[in-house]
PDB file of C-alpha atoms in Angstrom:
ATOM      1  CA  MET A   1      93.369 157.115-151.504  1.00 57.00           C
ATOM      2  CA  ASP A   2      93.988 157.095-147.753  1.00 70.00           C
ATOM      3  CA  LYS A   3      94.383 153.738-146.060  1.00 84.00           C
ATOM      4  CA  TYR A   4      92.130 153.892-143.038  1.00 89.00           C
ATOM      5  CA  PRO A   5      93.387 152.622-139.663  1.00 91.00           C
ATOM      6  CA  ASP A   6      91.040 150.564-137.486  1.00 92.00           C
ATOM      7  CA  MET A   7      90.651 153.413-135.038  1.00 94.00           C
ATOM      8  CA  LEU A   8      91.334 157.129-134.734  1.00 96.00           C
ATOM      9  CA  TYR A   9      91.568 159.287-131.627  1.00 97.00           C
ATOM     10  CA  HIS A  10      89.947 162.558-130.641  1.00 96.00           C
ATOM     11  CA  TYR A  11      91.532 164.574-127.824  1.00 95.00           C
ATOM     12  CA  THR A  12      89.088 166.655-125.846  1.00 94.00           C
ATOM     13  CA  THR A  13      88.130 168.204-122.508  1.00 91.00           C
ATOM     14  CA  ALA A  14      85.863 166.659-119.872  1.00 92.00           C
ATOM     15  CA  SER A  15      82.843 168.568-121.222  1.00 91.00           C
ATOM     16  CA  GLY A  16      83.753 167.543-124.770  1.00 92.00           C
ATOM     17  CA  LEU A  17      83.957 163.889-123.741  1.00 95.00           C
ATOM     18  CA  ILE A  18      80.531 164.008-122.101  1.00 96.00           C
ATOM     19  CA  GLY A  19      79.048 165.568-125.239  1.00 94.00           C
ATOM     20  CA  ILE A  20      80.552 162.922-127.534  1.00 93.00           C
ATOM     21  CA  ILE A  21      79.387 159.992-125.396  1.00 93.00           C
ATOM     22  CA  GLN A  22      75.876 161.330-124.836  1.00 92.00           C
ATOM     23  CA  SER A  23      75.147 162.693-128.316  1.00 90.00           C
ATOM     24  CA  GLY A  24      77.137 160.379-130.585  1.00 88.00           C
ATOM     25  CA  GLN A  25      78.436 163.470-132.371  1.00 90.00           C
ATOM     26  CA  LEU A  26      81.664 165.369-132.940  1.00 92.00           C
ATOM     27  CA  TRP A  27      81.769 169.133-133.256  1.00 92.00           C
ATOM     28  CA  ALA A  28      83.419 170.345-136.447  1.00 92.00           C
ATOM     29  CA  THR A  29      84.852 173.859-136.231  1.00 91.00           C
ATOM     30  CA  HIS A  30      84.732 176.505-138.961  1.00 89.00           C
ATOM     31  CA  ARG A  31      88.076 176.212-140.752  1.00 83.00           C
ATOM     32  CA  GLN A  32      88.946 179.856-140.157  1.00 81.00           C
ATOM     33  CA  PHE A  33      88.961 179.270-136.377  1.00 86.00           C
ATOM     34  CA  LEU A  34      91.340 176.278-136.254  1.00 81.00           C
ATOM     35  CA  ASN A  35      94.660 176.350-134.386  1.00 71.00           C
ATOM     36  CA  ASP A  36      96.721 176.999-137.548  1.00 68.00           C
ATOM     37  CA  SER A  37      96.070 180.696-138.161  1.00 64.00           C
ATOM     38  CA  SER A  38      97.454 180.426-141.713  1.00 71.00           C
ATOM     39  CA  GLU A  39      94.957 177.779-142.889  1.00 68.00           C
ATOM     40  CA  VAL A  40      92.736 180.089-144.936  1.00 63.00           C
ATOM     41  CA  SER A  41      95.527 182.125-146.571  1.00 70.00           C
ATOM     42  CA  ARG A  42      97.484 178.909-147.152  1.00 78.00           C
ATOM     43  CA  GLY A  43      94.823 177.772-149.626  1.00 77.00           C
ATOM     44  CA  ASP A  44      95.276 181.007-151.586  1.00 80.00           C
ATOM     45  CA  HIS A  45      99.056 180.590-151.736  1.00 87.00           C
ATOM     46  CA  ILE A  46      98.857 176.930-152.750  1.00 92.00           C
ATOM     47  CA  LEU A  47      96.421 177.771-155.552  1.00 92.00           C
ATOM     48  CA  GLU A  48      98.754 180.488-156.857  1.00 92.00           C
ATOM     49  CA  GLU A  49     101.537 177.907-157.176  1.00 95.00           C
ATOM     50  CA  HIS A  50      99.106 175.360-158.589  1.00 96.00           C
ATOM     51  CA  GLU A  51      98.100 177.820-161.325  1.00 96.00           C
ATOM     52  CA  SER A  52     101.703 177.912-162.544  1.00 96.00           C
ATOM     53  CA  ASP A  53     101.919 174.134-162.164  1.00 96.00           C
ATOM     54  CA  VAL A  54      98.917 173.567-164.448  1.00 97.00           C
ATOM     55  CA  ARG A  55     100.289 175.803-167.191  1.00 97.00           C
ATOM     56  CA  THR A  56     103.599 173.951-167.041  1.00 97.00           C
ATOM     57  CA  LEU A  57     101.741 170.633-167.249  1.00 96.00           C
ATOM     58  CA  VAL A  58      99.879 171.775-170.377  1.00 96.00           C
ATOM     59  CA  LYS A  59     103.095 172.878-172.093  1.00 96.00           C
ATOM     60  CA  GLU A  60     104.820 169.583-171.289  1.00 95.00           C
ATOM     61  CA  LYS A  61     102.026 167.145-172.228  1.00 94.00           C
ATOM     62  CA  TRP A  62     100.136 169.055-174.943  1.00 94.00           C
ATOM     63  CA  PRO A  63     102.721 171.522-176.332  1.00 94.00           C
ATOM     64  CA  ASP A  64     100.865 172.302-179.575  1.00 91.00           C
ATOM     65  CA  SER A  65      97.261 172.135-178.374  1.00 93.00           C
ATOM     66  CA  ASP A  66      95.247 175.346-178.108  1.00 94.00           C
ATOM     67  CA  ARG A  67      92.395 173.239-176.755  1.00 93.00           C
ATOM     68  CA  ALA A  68      94.579 172.011-173.878  1.00 95.00           C
ATOM     69  CA  VAL A  69      95.449 175.613-173.025  1.00 96.00           C
ATOM     70  CA  GLU A  70      91.719 176.476-172.905  1.00 95.00           C
ATOM     71  CA  ILE A  71      90.947 173.491-170.681  1.00 96.00           C
ATOM     72  CA  GLY A  72      93.856 174.291-168.374  1.00 96.00           C
ATOM     73  CA  GLU A  73      92.561 177.842-167.933  1.00 96.00           C
ATOM     74  CA  GLU A  74      89.053 176.480-167.349  1.00 96.00           C
ATOM     75  CA  TRP A  75      90.371 174.257-164.541  1.00 96.00           C
ATOM     76  CA  ILE A  76      92.268 177.142-162.934  1.00 96.00           C
ATOM     77  CA  LYS A  77      89.263 179.482-163.067  1.00 94.00           C
ATOM     78  CA  ARG A  78      86.758 176.945-161.755  1.00 93.00           C
ATOM     79  CA  VAL A  79      88.942 175.840-158.834  1.00 92.00           C
ATOM     80  CA  LYS A  80      89.749 179.434-157.850  1.00 89.00           C
ATOM     81  CA  ASP A  81      86.111 180.518-158.185  1.00 86.00           C
ATOM     82  CA  PHE A  82      84.898 177.606-156.054  1.00 82.00           C
ATOM     83  CA  HIS A  83      87.550 178.388-153.452  1.00 80.00           C
ATOM     84  CA  GLN A  84      86.375 182.023-153.312  1.00 75.00           C
ATOM     85  CA  ILE A  85      82.701 181.029-153.059  1.00 67.00           C
ATOM     86  CA  ALA A  86      83.621 178.890-150.049  1.00 59.00           C
ATOM     87  CA  GLY A  87      83.910 182.066-147.968  1.00 56.00           C
ATOM     88  CA  PRO A  88      80.458 182.418-146.320  1.00 53.00           C
ATOM     89  CA  PHE A  89      79.752 178.690-145.866  1.00 57.00           C
ATOM     90  CA  PRO A  90      83.070 176.855-145.903  1.00 72.00           C
ATOM     91  CA  TRP A  91      84.365 173.541-144.695  1.00 82.00           C
ATOM     92  CA  PHE A  92      83.978 172.670-141.037  1.00 89.00           C
ATOM     93  CA  VAL A  93      86.642 170.412-139.568  1.00 90.00           C
ATOM     94  CA  ALA A  94      86.830 167.903-136.702  1.00 92.00           C
ATOM     95  CA  SER A  95      90.380 166.956-135.788  1.00 92.00           C
ATOM     96  CA  LEU A  96      91.476 163.404-135.035  1.00 94.00           C
ATOM     97  CA  CYS A  97      94.811 161.744-134.417  1.00 95.00           C
ATOM     98  CA  SER A  98      96.344 158.447-135.476  1.00 94.00           C
ATOM     99  CA  LYS A  99      97.994 157.925-132.069  1.00 94.00           C
ATOM    100  CA  PRO A 100      96.776 157.897-128.456  1.00 95.00           C
ATOM    101  CA  ASP A 101      98.608 159.280-125.433  1.00 94.00           C
ATOM    102  CA  LEU A 102     100.656 161.951-127.234  1.00 92.00           C
ATOM    103  CA  LEU A 103     102.432 164.528-125.074  1.00 90.00           C
ATOM    104  CA  THR A 104     101.905 167.308-127.632  1.00 88.00           C
ATOM    105  CA  GLN A 105      98.159 166.730-127.515  1.00 90.00           C
ATOM    106  CA  TRP A 106      97.885 166.557-123.720  1.00 90.00           C
ATOM    107  CA  ILE A 107      99.804 169.824-123.336  1.00 86.00           C
ATOM    108  CA  THR A 108      97.048 171.548-125.333  1.00 78.00           C
ATOM    109  CA  TYR A 109      94.680 171.127-122.394  1.00 69.00           C
ATOM    110  CA  GLY A 110      97.023 172.646-119.802  1.00 59.00           C
ATOM    111  CA  HIS A 111      95.496 172.372-116.328  1.00 63.00           C
ATOM    112  CA  GLU A 112      92.211 171.031-117.694  1.00 71.00           C
ATOM    113  CA  SER A 113      91.268 167.373-117.484  1.00 81.00           C
ATOM    114  CA  GLY A 114      92.104 166.016-120.926  1.00 91.00           C
ATOM    115  CA  TYR A 115      90.700 162.836-122.446  1.00 95.00           C
ATOM    116  CA  CYS A 116      91.368 160.896-125.624  1.00 96.00           C
ATOM    117  CA  VAL A 117      88.512 158.991-127.263  1.00 96.00           C
ATOM    118  CA  GLY A 118      89.339 156.031-129.507  1.00 96.00           C
ATOM    119  CA  ILE A 119      86.589 155.713-132.124  1.00 93.00           C
ATOM    120  CA  SER A 120      86.203 152.847-134.590  1.00 91.00           C
ATOM    121  CA  ILE A 121      86.803 153.808-138.191  1.00 89.00           C
ATOM    122  CA  ASP A 122      83.315 152.611-139.172  1.00 85.00           C
ATOM    123  CA  GLY A 123      81.829 155.107-136.749  1.00 82.00           C
ATOM    124  CA  LEU A 124      83.955 157.898-138.189  1.00 83.00           C
ATOM    125  CA  LYS A 125      83.160 157.562-141.879  1.00 73.00           C
ATOM    126  CA  PRO A 126      80.715 160.437-142.296  1.00 63.00           C
ATOM    127  CA  ALA A 127      77.466 160.206-144.216  1.00 58.00           C
ATOM    128  CA  SER A 128      78.376 163.580-145.703  1.00 64.00           C
ATOM    129  CA  GLY A 129      81.820 165.103-145.999  1.00 75.00           C
ATOM    130  CA  ILE A 130      85.258 163.533-146.128  1.00 84.00           C
ATOM    131  CA  LEU A 131      87.685 161.675-143.863  1.00 89.00           C
ATOM    132  CA  ARG A 132      91.363 161.878-144.709  1.00 88.00           C
ATOM    133  CA  SER A 133      94.860 162.227-143.301  1.00 92.00           C
ATOM    134  CA  VAL A 134      96.445 165.665-143.207  1.00 92.00           C
ATOM    135  CA  ILE A 135      99.217 166.394-145.713  1.00 93.00           C
ATOM    136  CA  TYR A 136     102.050 168.477-144.262  1.00 92.00           C
ATOM    137  CA  LYS A 137     104.724 168.419-146.976  1.00 94.00           C
ATOM    138  CA  HIS A 138     104.409 171.295-149.422  1.00 94.00           C
ATOM    139  CA  GLU A 139     105.421 169.315-152.515  1.00 95.00           C
ATOM    140  CA  ALA A 140     102.982 166.529-151.631  1.00 96.00           C
ATOM    141  CA  GLN A 141     100.190 169.109-151.450  1.00 95.00           C
ATOM    142  CA  LEU A 142     100.998 170.411-154.931  1.00 96.00           C
ATOM    143  CA  LYS A 143     101.284 166.851-156.248  1.00 96.00           C
ATOM    144  CA  LYS A 144      97.741 166.048-155.057  1.00 95.00           C
ATOM    145  CA  LEU A 145      96.286 169.009-156.925  1.00 97.00           C
ATOM    146  CA  ARG A 146      98.425 168.344-159.998  1.00 97.00           C
ATOM    147  CA  SER A 147      97.092 164.790-160.233  1.00 97.00           C
ATOM    148  CA  LEU A 148      93.480 165.999-160.226  1.00 97.00           C
ATOM    149  CA  ALA A 149      94.241 168.691-162.815  1.00 97.00           C
ATOM    150  CA  ALA A 150      95.854 166.075-165.083  1.00 97.00           C
ATOM    151  CA  LYS A 151      92.725 163.895-164.904  1.00 96.00           C
ATOM    152  CA  PHE A 152      90.543 166.897-165.724  1.00 96.00           C
ATOM    153  CA  LEU A 153      92.691 167.861-168.711  1.00 95.00           C
ATOM    154  CA  SER A 154      92.994 164.327-170.098  1.00 94.00           C
ATOM    155  CA  GLY A 155      89.270 163.660-169.772  1.00 92.00           C
ATOM    156  CA  LYS A 156      88.217 166.951-171.338  1.00 91.00           C
ATOM    157  CA  ILE A 157      90.640 166.583-174.242  1.00 89.00           C
ATOM    158  CA  GLU A 158      89.445 163.039-174.893  1.00 85.00           C
ATOM    159  CA  ASN A 159      85.810 164.175-174.800  1.00 80.00           C
ATOM    160  CA  SER A 160      86.493 166.998-177.256  1.00 73.00           C
ATOM    161  CA  GLN A 161      87.542 164.410-179.826  1.00 67.00           C
ATOM    162  CA  PHE A 162      83.978 163.034-179.899  1.00 59.00           C
ATOM    163  CA  GLN A 163      82.082 166.124-180.947  1.00 58.00           C
ATOM    164  CA  ASN A 164      78.855 164.301-181.795  1.00 50.00           C
ATOM    165  CA  GLU A 165      78.433 162.995-178.240  1.00 56.00           C
ATOM    166  CA  THR A 166      77.164 164.995-175.269  1.00 56.00           C
ATOM    167  CA  PRO A 167      79.880 164.827-172.582  1.00 60.00           C
ATOM    168  CA  ASP A 168      79.036 163.849-169.005  1.00 72.00           C
ATOM    169  CA  GLU A 169      80.140 166.893-167.025  1.00 83.00           C
ATOM    170  CA  SER A 170      79.487 165.298-163.614  1.00 86.00           C
ATOM    171  CA  GLU A 171      82.870 163.571-163.697  1.00 88.00           C
ATOM    172  CA  PHE A 172      84.621 166.911-164.138  1.00 91.00           C
ATOM    173  CA  ASP A 173      82.479 168.627-161.510  1.00 89.00           C
ATOM    174  CA  ASN A 174      83.548 165.918-159.056  1.00 90.00           C
ATOM    175  CA  LEU A 175      87.213 166.590-159.798  1.00 93.00           C
ATOM    176  CA  ILE A 176      86.709 170.285-159.013  1.00 91.00           C
ATOM    177  CA  THR A 177      85.003 169.391-155.725  1.00 85.00           C
ATOM    178  CA  LYS A 178      87.815 166.978-154.854  1.00 87.00           C
ATOM    179  CA  ALA A 179      90.403 169.685-155.455  1.00 90.00           C
ATOM    180  CA  ILE A 180      88.660 172.024-153.023  1.00 83.00           C
ATOM    181  CA  GLY A 181      88.347 169.156-150.556  1.00 81.00           C
ATOM    182  CA  GLU A 182      92.081 168.521-150.790  1.00 86.00           C
ATOM    183  CA  LEU A 183      92.757 172.046-149.534  1.00 84.00           C
ATOM    184  CA  VAL A 184      91.065 171.050-146.270  1.00 83.00           C
ATOM    185  CA  SER A 185      93.701 168.377-145.677  1.00 87.00           C
ATOM    186  CA  PHE A 186      96.667 170.720-146.204  1.00 89.00           C
ATOM    187  CA  LYS A 187      98.427 172.053-143.117  1.00 88.00           C
ATOM    188  CA  ASN A 188     101.663 173.826-142.255  1.00 87.00           C
ATOM    189  CA  ALA A 189     104.600 171.438-141.770  1.00 89.00           C
ATOM    190  CA  ALA A 190     105.197 172.902-138.291  1.00 87.00           C
ATOM    191  CA  PHE A 191     102.188 170.880-137.094  1.00 87.00           C
ATOM    192  CA  SER A 192     103.389 167.525-138.453  1.00 88.00           C
ATOM    193  CA  ASN A 193     103.915 166.022-134.987  1.00 87.00           C
ATOM    194  CA  GLU A 194     100.133 166.073-134.501  1.00 86.00           C
ATOM    195  CA  ASN A 195      99.679 163.062-136.835  1.00 90.00           C
ATOM    196  CA  GLU A 196      96.295 164.538-137.708  1.00 92.00           C
ATOM    197  CA  TRP A 197      93.338 163.135-139.595  1.00 94.00           C
ATOM    198  CA  ARG A 198      90.294 165.232-140.394  1.00 91.00           C
ATOM    199  CA  ILE A 199      86.607 164.829-140.889  1.00 89.00           C
ATOM    200  CA  ALA A 200      85.473 167.762-143.003  1.00 86.00           C
ATOM    201  CA  LYS A 201      81.897 168.731-143.756  1.00 86.00           C
ATOM    202  CA  TRP A 202      80.616 171.381-146.134  1.00 82.00           C
ATOM    203  CA  ALA A 203      77.903 173.473-144.446  1.00 82.00           C
ATOM    204  CA  ASP A 204      76.010 175.237-147.232  1.00 74.00           C
ATOM    205  CA  LYS A 205      72.998 176.451-145.230  1.00 83.00           C
ATOM    206  CA  PRO A 206      73.000 178.913-142.314  1.00 87.00           C
ATOM    207  CA  ASP A 207      70.712 176.682-140.225  1.00 90.00           C
ATOM    208  CA  GLN A 208      73.385 173.950-140.270  1.00 90.00           C
ATOM    209  CA  ILE A 209      75.718 176.168-138.247  1.00 93.00           C
ATOM    210  CA  ASP A 210      75.717 176.471-134.441  1.00 94.00           C
ATOM    211  CA  PHE A 211      77.875 178.569-132.139  1.00 95.00           C
ATOM    212  CA  ARG A 212      79.875 178.078-128.958  1.00 91.00           C
ATOM    213  CA  SER A 213      82.082 180.324-126.862  1.00 90.00           C
ATOM    214  CA  THR A 214      85.743 179.967-125.898  1.00 84.00           C
ATOM    215  CA  PRO A 215      87.920 182.111-123.613  1.00 82.00           C
ATOM    216  CA  ARG A 216      90.543 182.738-126.309  1.00 79.00           C
ATOM    217  CA  LEU A 217      88.576 183.317-129.530  1.00 81.00           C
ATOM    218  CA  GLY A 218      85.125 184.209-128.231  1.00 91.00           C
ATOM    219  CA  VAL A 219      82.299 183.074-130.540  1.00 95.00           C
ATOM    220  CA  ILE A 220      83.183 179.996-132.620  1.00 93.00           C
ATOM    221  CA  PRO A 221      80.974 178.667-135.462  1.00 93.00           C
ATOM    222  CA  TYR A 222      80.649 174.884-135.655  1.00 94.00           C
ATOM    223  CA  THR A 223      78.481 172.132-137.096  1.00 93.00           C
ATOM    224  CA  THR A 224      77.848 168.571-135.904  1.00 91.00           C
ATOM    225  CA  ILE A 225      79.025 165.309-137.450  1.00 88.00           C
ATOM    226  CA  GLU A 226      77.209 162.095-136.622  1.00 85.00           C
ATOM    227  CA  LEU A 227      79.458 159.190-135.648  1.00 82.00           C
ATOM    228  CA  GLY A 228      77.649 156.581-137.715  1.00 67.00           C
ATOM    229  CA  LYS A 229      75.298 154.169-135.991  1.00 58.00           C
ATOM    230  CA  ARG A 230      75.021 154.431-132.220  1.00 56.00           C
ATOM    231  CA  ASP A 231      76.104 150.839-131.708  1.00 60.00           C
ATOM    232  CA  LYS A 232      78.048 149.546-128.719  1.00 59.00           C
ATOM    233  CA  SER A 233      81.309 149.146-130.613  1.00 67.00           C
ATOM    234  CA  ARG A 234      81.531 152.774-131.746  1.00 84.00           C
ATOM    235  CA  ILE A 235      83.601 153.915-128.749  1.00 90.00           C
ATOM    236  CA  ARG A 236      86.555 151.559-128.344  1.00 93.00           C
ATOM    237  CA  GLU A 237      88.890 153.343-125.915  1.00 96.00           C
ATOM    238  CA  ILE A 238      88.871 156.213-123.434  1.00 96.00           C
ATOM    239  CA  TRP A 239      92.291 157.495-122.372  1.00 96.00           C
ATOM    240  CA  ILE A 240      92.456 159.546-119.171  1.00 94.00           C
ATOM    241  CA  GLY A 241      94.986 162.365-119.431  1.00 91.00           C
ATOM    242  CA  PRO A 242      98.127 162.576-117.279  1.00 89.00           C
ATOM    243  CA  THR A 243      96.834 165.409-115.067  1.00 77.00           C
ATOM    244  CA  ASN A 244      93.776 163.437-113.928  1.00 74.00           C
ATOM    245  CA  LEU A 245      94.917 159.946-112.945  1.00 71.00           C
ATOM    246  CA  GLY A 246      92.993 159.313-109.717  1.00 76.00           C
ATOM    247  CA  ASP A 247      90.715 156.308-109.252  1.00 85.00           C
ATOM    248  CA  GLU A 248      87.765 158.692-109.170  1.00 90.00           C
ATOM    249  CA  ALA A 249      88.480 159.706-112.776  1.00 90.00           C
ATOM    250  CA  GLU A 250      88.313 156.094-113.941  1.00 93.00           C
ATOM    251  CA  ARG A 251      85.114 155.430-111.975  1.00 95.00           C
ATOM    252  CA  ALA A 252      83.473 158.510-113.495  1.00 95.00           C
ATOM    253  CA  ILE A 253      84.224 157.258-117.021  1.00 96.00           C
ATOM    254  CA  GLU A 254      82.797 153.831-116.181  1.00 96.00           C
ATOM    255  CA  LEU A 255      79.542 155.448-115.054  1.00 97.00           C
ATOM    256  CA  LEU A 256      79.428 157.710-118.129  1.00 96.00           C
ATOM    257  CA  LEU A 257      79.853 154.759-120.496  1.00 95.00           C
ATOM    258  CA  ASP A 258      77.322 152.679-118.540  1.00 94.00           C
ATOM    259  CA  SER A 259      74.747 155.462-118.888  1.00 94.00           C
ATOM    260  CA  GLN A 260      74.833 155.031-122.683  1.00 90.00           C
ATOM    261  CA  GLY A 261      75.282 151.245-122.806  1.00 89.00           C
ATOM    262  CA  LEU A 262      78.834 151.596-124.116  1.00 89.00           C
ATOM    263  CA  ARG A 263      80.859 150.149-121.239  1.00 89.00           C
ATOM    264  CA  GLU A 264      81.127 146.537-122.431  1.00 88.00           C
ATOM    265  CA  ASN A 265      83.208 147.237-125.554  1.00 86.00           C
ATOM    266  CA  ALA A 266      85.214 150.266-124.416  1.00 93.00           C
ATOM    267  CA  LYS A 267      88.576 150.042-122.656  1.00 95.00           C
ATOM    268  CA  ILE A 268      89.484 152.671-120.092  1.00 96.00           C
ATOM    269  CA  LEU A 269      93.205 153.451-120.149  1.00 95.00           C
ATOM    270  CA  LYS A 270      95.417 155.864-118.235  1.00 93.00           C
ATOM    271  CA  SER A 271      98.146 157.978-119.781  1.00 92.00           C
ATOM    272  CA  LYS A 272     101.661 156.662-119.283  1.00 91.00           C
ATOM    273  CA  ILE A 273     103.212 160.112-119.678  1.00 89.00           C
ATOM    274  CA  PRO A 274     104.616 161.537-116.402  1.00 82.00           C
ATOM    275  CA  LEU A 275     103.301 165.043-116.998  1.00 72.00           C
ATOM    276  CA  ARG A 276     102.642 167.284-114.005  1.00 66.00           C
ATOM    277  CA  TRP A 277     101.734 170.970-113.664  1.00 59.00           C
TER     278      TRP A 277
END
């Protein structure tokens, strides 16, 4: 279980900042269009290793149980099937960061005016979807999946011992869903300096998906995530990026926050990084 910080940060452009303040929403991008080009195939590779992991687990904990072998294969099939079904309507992801004023994040925006929005954790907990920290270490990723598989196996084996009772399958369905959700929080170790958290939302209907354009990738599918209640404490900090440090930039943010009644509880801060282009 992730321990939530009081606040997380979302780095964005000037137009992105305006959209967040005015709408009270974050845009969550289709997972296939995120900055780690290996994200989709990574899930396939992790599941291949996990398949071997589960069979090893069965041999170690239930060496003489044919029933355990059956349940292990059931887990493998259901997780892989669910992962494949995720193709047309997969997870959509909004990226956050545990730290403000990071050089690696500001560089992303190049000559654009970058901003960093500090949002209270209560505003970030989504009504639907998940909020969790990204896992970068390969072994930690496998360990997460292994733990869920062990719970599935133990529960199913215990249930099979009470043949006269109808088992509650919802518990096991939830474990399958959690396993697929874990894949959303797995990322290549090369990105570990991003200190990333993610809000992920499953969009299972075409009318939940919108589209935007970008110079690099063209058409990008996305969905919206509401930032909880639109109360005055939702936005806690606005950091102005190092390439846009004039007094006019600060005054513009004051007016933007005032327009939505958010100025009183939000601090405006300027980057301390001496970055110039």
